Amino acid sequence: MAHQSLITIEHHIMMQEREHPEATGVFTGLLMDIALAGKIISREVNKAGLVEILGSTGSVNVQGEEVQKLDEFANSTLIDSLDHTGRVCIMSSEEDSNAIEIPPQYPCGGYTAAFDPLDGSSNIDANVPVGTIFSIHRKISKGPRGDEDDLLQVGRRQVAAGYIIYGSSTMMVYTTGNGVHGFTLDPSVGEFLLSHPNIRTPRRGRTYSANESNYHHWSEGIRRYVDRLKETDKPSGRPYNARYIGSLVADFHRNLLTGGVFLYPADVKDPKKPTGKLRLLYEAAPLAFVAEHAGGYASDGYQPILDLEPMSLHQRVPLFIGSLDDVKEIEQYIAEHDKRS
Ligand code: P6P
């Protein structure tokens, strides 16, 4: 059997960096800092049932969601891995209502980091896969320190994005715009080893992921689209399969590898979720960057997620993401059946 060469994520990032002669190694270091945080979070997630960190801290985050202890641990691990390195100038996290400034005693660098430290955390106690999502931009503000303008950049300008999924194994998937690559953690040596080089997502899938308990809160176009997926007169025979884990990173990762579409539409009847539930800066935009660089697509129903200008750190957007033809079809249903609100 051909010997699969052992390529660590560090080696892979450095090989990618060599293709950018202007790269200074700071960017490489930043991705390695995130990989380190992922290893530490993985260790804690994988023993969550054994030590007293299950259950919640009793506090509530900016989203009004109860903060699970692992959420807090993941958040502080990422901040502690990044804030002193001199590689980032400002950060944003789902867990923090305000931007996270670099402490004055540390230098600022040329990049920003936005992250959802532990997405899907409401599933932790049920041992359902959860994930870390991250998004990297270049600093654009003129001052020596970073500010919110550095974070509120359109998704297409990201220089890197990806996620770490803590599932049956821990994987880190990232792109710098030069292909999407997946690495599986070998916990016995603490290394992420290349296991999924150059991931390409099928143009059309056979899976759709949506929380259908919201069906009556969806627009006409979305309801007609999902109804269509279930009709049995389709020439391709079996209709689509429904697969919904309720953990964005897990649903996204499965669809990325095998094809399919994830839908979290706007809620036309719930004033609390007028624009959907998922956040643009550290959920939709980084996963859209990964999806597009794997040949897929992500839309808010009208335009690419990557073209949306963020107005605020925790801005929510409707999200349709996955196989290119499936997401484009959703846009067609919306164009045909929905009045533009
Ligand atoms: P619902 C988890 O709380 C999360 O943010 C995503 O990981 C997941 O896709 C979504 O919310 C699930 O939301 O409303 O279907 O429970």
XYZ file of C-alpha atoms and ligand atoms in Angstrom:
357
model
C 0.000 0.000 0.000
C 1.344 3.435 -0.945
C 2.888 5.033 2.128
C 0.883 8.133 3.140
C 3.584 10.661 3.988
C 3.113 12.189 7.419
C 2.428 15.901 6.871
C 1.733 17.894 10.011
C -0.423 21.010 9.823
C 2.622 23.072 10.776
C 4.565 21.695 7.801
C 1.569 22.176 5.501
C 1.037 25.809 6.569
C 4.743 26.530 6.028
C 4.580 24.947 2.537
C 1.586 27.175 1.770
C 3.501 30.178 3.091
C 6.412 29.478 0.698
C 3.963 30.201 -2.151
C 3.678 33.766 -0.826
C 7.203 35.263 -0.967
C 5.940 38.379 0.798
C 4.774 36.249 3.752
C 6.720 36.966 6.921
C 5.850 33.889 8.969
C 3.470 35.873 11.204
C 0.486 34.430 9.346
C 1.912 30.920 9.663
C 2.420 31.470 13.368
C -1.159 32.693 13.772
C -2.614 29.526 12.208
C -0.339 27.414 14.392
C -1.517 29.325 17.476
C -5.102 28.368 16.531
C -4.070 24.748 15.998
C -2.499 24.725 19.477
C -5.704 26.128 21.010
C -7.629 23.408 19.155
C -5.464 20.671 20.684
C -6.014 22.057 24.178
C -9.776 22.451 23.692
C -9.959 18.937 22.218
C -8.309 17.512 25.329
C -10.935 19.131 27.567
C -13.914 18.358 25.306
C -12.900 14.711 25.127
C -12.868 14.288 28.881
C -15.858 16.550 29.589
C -17.903 13.692 30.983
C -15.159 12.733 33.426
C -14.450 15.948 35.216
C -16.662 18.524 36.836
C -16.969 20.776 33.772
C -20.271 19.569 32.423
C -23.279 21.704 33.017
C -23.289 25.455 32.899
C -21.563 28.287 34.714
C -24.918 29.846 35.416
C -23.875 32.947 33.447
C -25.399 34.063 30.128
C -23.495 35.332 27.039
C -24.265 38.268 24.760
C -26.590 36.012 22.752
C -28.690 35.400 25.847
C -27.548 31.764 25.802
C -26.481 29.979 28.973
C -22.656 29.728 28.959
C -21.467 26.154 29.329
C -18.226 25.765 31.263
C -16.487 24.361 28.171
C -17.608 27.431 26.211
C -15.774 29.614 28.687
C -12.721 27.347 28.661
C -12.570 27.335 24.855
C -12.960 31.105 24.733
C -10.191 31.802 27.227
C -7.927 29.211 25.571
C -8.219 30.954 22.195
C -7.719 34.419 23.691
C -4.715 33.252 25.763
C -3.194 31.581 22.669
C -3.481 34.731 20.559
C -3.393 37.897 22.679
C 0.342 38.058 23.549
C 1.890 36.845 20.270
C 2.157 40.190 18.470
C 0.369 38.651 15.494
C -3.156 40.041 16.011
C -4.375 43.593 16.631
C -7.949 42.859 17.827
C -10.280 39.888 18.264
C -13.992 39.120 18.404
C -15.715 36.163 20.024
C -19.296 34.918 20.231
C -18.793 34.916 24.003
C -17.826 38.593 24.297
C -20.257 41.413 23.552
C -17.415 43.846 22.781
C -14.313 43.478 20.640
C -11.360 41.975 22.554
C -8.444 44.426 22.545
C -4.825 43.320 22.849
C -3.616 44.112 26.393
C -1.440 47.278 26.316
C 1.641 45.395 27.503
C 1.608 43.287 24.321
C 2.455 44.430 20.729
C -0.220 44.472 18.017
C 0.193 42.573 14.752
C -1.195 42.783 11.239
C -4.125 40.381 11.547
C -7.492 40.054 13.295
C -9.148 36.913 14.634
C -12.882 36.339 15.027
C -14.120 33.077 16.436
C -16.998 31.057 17.794
C -14.995 29.212 20.423
C -17.357 26.284 20.878
C -20.264 26.257 18.457
C -23.071 23.848 19.237
C -22.185 23.893 22.909
C -25.791 23.268 23.974
C -25.121 19.708 22.756
C -22.056 19.095 24.914
C -23.816 17.202 27.710
C -25.267 14.841 25.099
C -21.810 14.100 23.642
C -22.817 15.543 20.262
C -19.935 16.878 18.102
C -19.138 20.570 18.648
C -16.670 22.884 16.931
C -14.504 25.992 16.913
C -14.929 28.337 13.922
C -12.308 30.989 13.088
C -11.887 33.850 10.612
C -8.696 35.844 9.910
C -8.528 39.290 8.259
C -5.643 41.695 7.646
C -5.490 44.841 9.792
C -6.728 47.805 7.712
C -6.950 50.575 10.327
C -4.136 53.129 10.399
C -3.501 53.341 14.139
C -0.949 51.230 16.043
C -3.701 49.209 17.787
C -6.675 47.485 16.147
C -10.278 48.668 16.154
C -13.724 47.389 15.116
C -13.194 48.447 11.482
C -10.522 45.747 11.280
C -13.148 43.174 12.282
C -16.108 44.477 10.253
C -14.683 43.533 6.861
C -16.518 41.794 4.014
C -16.000 38.027 4.114
C -14.388 37.798 0.678
C -11.361 39.681 2.101
C -10.584 36.968 4.655
C -6.988 35.721 4.434
C -7.807 32.448 6.193
C -10.787 30.668 7.721
C -11.658 27.259 9.022
C -12.916 25.191 11.894
C -11.951 22.471 14.331
C -14.541 19.746 14.845
C -14.455 17.770 18.097
C -16.210 14.586 16.995
C -15.350 10.881 16.821
C -11.944 12.323 16.001
C -10.744 15.911 16.190
C -10.150 17.514 12.803
C -8.912 20.941 11.761
C -10.056 22.137 8.338
C -8.665 25.396 6.943
C -8.136 27.381 3.773
C -5.931 30.362 2.941
C -7.651 30.597 -0.440
C -5.454 27.897 -1.920
C -7.616 24.803 -1.528
C -9.330 23.422 1.580
C -7.323 20.943 3.643
C -8.289 18.672 6.537
C -6.039 17.394 9.329
C -6.889 14.723 11.877
C -5.456 14.990 15.394
C -3.345 12.059 16.567
C -3.739 12.650 20.296
C -0.962 10.197 21.124
C 1.606 12.581 19.604
C -0.456 15.796 19.719
C -0.126 16.442 15.992
C -2.727 17.352 13.346
C -1.801 15.092 10.391
C -2.965 15.751 6.814
C -5.848 13.342 6.176
C -8.057 15.212 3.663
C -5.891 17.110 1.144
C -7.702 19.516 -1.195
C -11.305 18.850 -0.177
C -13.794 19.408 -3.035
C -17.509 19.449 -2.239
C -19.856 17.778 -4.797
C -21.754 20.273 -6.986
C -25.036 18.704 -5.894
C -25.748 16.645 -2.803
C -28.528 14.339 -1.628
C -28.750 15.687 1.934
C -30.488 18.701 3.384
C -30.011 19.952 6.932
C -32.701 22.158 8.490
C -34.623 22.443 11.735
C -38.068 21.677 10.320
C -39.813 22.651 13.541
C -39.374 26.195 12.156
C -41.169 25.251 8.904
C -44.181 27.513 9.509
C -41.871 30.425 10.238
C -40.143 30.142 6.857
C -40.957 32.165 3.746
C -43.068 30.704 0.934
C -40.002 30.072 -1.243
C -38.153 28.086 1.438
C -41.236 26.003 2.287
C -41.768 25.161 -1.389
C -38.072 24.267 -1.778
C -38.057 21.867 1.194
C -41.409 20.366 0.121
C -39.899 19.715 -3.310
C -36.971 17.813 -1.804
C -39.451 15.298 -0.341
C -41.528 14.685 -3.477
C -41.112 11.128 -4.713
C -41.674 11.879 -8.404
C -38.088 12.997 -8.835
C -36.340 11.448 -11.843
C -33.344 10.819 -9.626
C -35.459 8.387 -7.565
C -34.966 8.628 -3.833
C -35.570 12.152 -2.599
C -33.013 13.878 -0.461
C -32.042 12.560 2.967
C -32.676 14.775 5.982
C -29.687 15.003 8.310
C -29.720 17.590 11.111
C -27.399 17.348 14.112
C -28.162 20.814 15.475
C -24.441 21.561 15.616
C -23.447 23.807 12.708
C -19.847 22.622 12.379
C -20.913 18.950 12.364
C -23.709 19.501 9.807
C -21.448 21.688 7.651
C -18.503 19.248 7.775
C -20.610 16.244 6.704
C -22.138 18.198 3.818
C -18.726 19.563 2.780
C -17.318 16.044 2.414
C -20.352 14.211 0.979
C -22.390 17.009 -0.600
C -25.606 18.598 0.617
C -27.084 21.856 1.821
C -27.579 23.393 5.258
C -30.419 25.879 5.704
C -31.043 28.275 8.554
C -33.584 30.695 7.019
C -34.851 34.000 8.340
C -37.818 33.586 10.669
C -40.673 35.554 9.174
C -42.787 35.268 12.343
C -40.317 35.585 15.241
C -39.207 39.174 15.859
C -36.235 37.799 17.822
C -34.909 36.009 14.709
C -35.942 38.293 11.810
C -32.692 37.573 9.988
C -32.021 33.985 11.042
C -29.986 32.739 13.985
C -26.409 32.360 12.785
C -23.813 35.097 13.106
C -22.103 36.570 10.047
C -18.650 37.415 11.385
C -17.604 34.162 13.060
C -20.009 31.522 11.701
C -21.417 32.287 8.232
C -18.467 34.185 6.703
C -15.660 31.747 7.673
C -17.696 28.685 6.648
C -18.678 30.460 3.412
C -14.962 31.058 2.712
C -14.276 27.342 3.231
C -17.322 26.317 1.171
C -16.421 28.515 -1.817
C -12.763 27.391 -1.827
C -13.985 23.785 -1.874
C -16.211 24.480 -4.920
C -19.381 25.073 -2.910
C -21.355 28.252 -2.216
C -23.025 30.170 0.618
C -25.853 32.688 0.331
C -28.244 34.706 2.496
C -30.900 33.779 -0.045
C -30.213 36.780 -2.285
C -26.434 37.225 -2.513
C -23.162 35.536 -1.553
C -22.459 35.580 2.188
C -18.917 36.640 1.265
C -20.191 39.913 -0.254
C -22.142 41.034 2.825
C -20.753 44.143 4.546
C -20.907 43.471 8.324
C -22.580 46.268 10.301
C -22.012 44.879 13.810
C -19.956 42.182 15.547
C -22.884 39.846 16.348
C -25.006 40.508 13.279
C -27.189 37.537 12.321
C -27.870 36.399 8.737
C -29.996 33.758 7.038
C -27.603 31.009 5.903
C -27.848 28.585 2.975
C -24.521 26.805 2.522
C -23.067 23.720 0.866
C -23.201 22.239 -2.650
C -23.206 24.917 -5.335
C -26.231 23.741 -7.357
C -28.341 23.151 -4.222
C -27.723 26.627 -2.824
C -28.304 28.263 -6.225
C -31.621 26.379 -6.437
C -32.688 27.849 -3.091
C -31.946 31.348 -4.424
C -34.159 30.563 -7.431
C -37.074 29.435 -5.221
C -36.744 32.626 -3.166
C -36.600 34.798 -6.304
C -39.699 33.095 -7.708
C -41.881 32.930 -4.587
C -40.792 35.531 -2.057
C -41.413 39.245 -2.040
C -38.123 40.977 -1.196
C -38.709 42.248 2.371
P -31.650 25.263 16.321
C -26.019 25.798 18.041
O -26.645 26.475 19.097
C -26.192 26.652 16.784
O -25.660 27.912 16.955
C -25.550 25.943 15.599
O -24.454 25.190 15.961
C -26.673 25.078 15.071
O -26.590 24.845 13.678
C -27.913 25.908 15.392
O -27.574 26.755 16.486
C -29.078 25.029 15.794
O -30.182 25.905 16.015
O -32.555 26.473 16.354
O -31.957 24.348 15.157
O -31.519 24.541 17.619
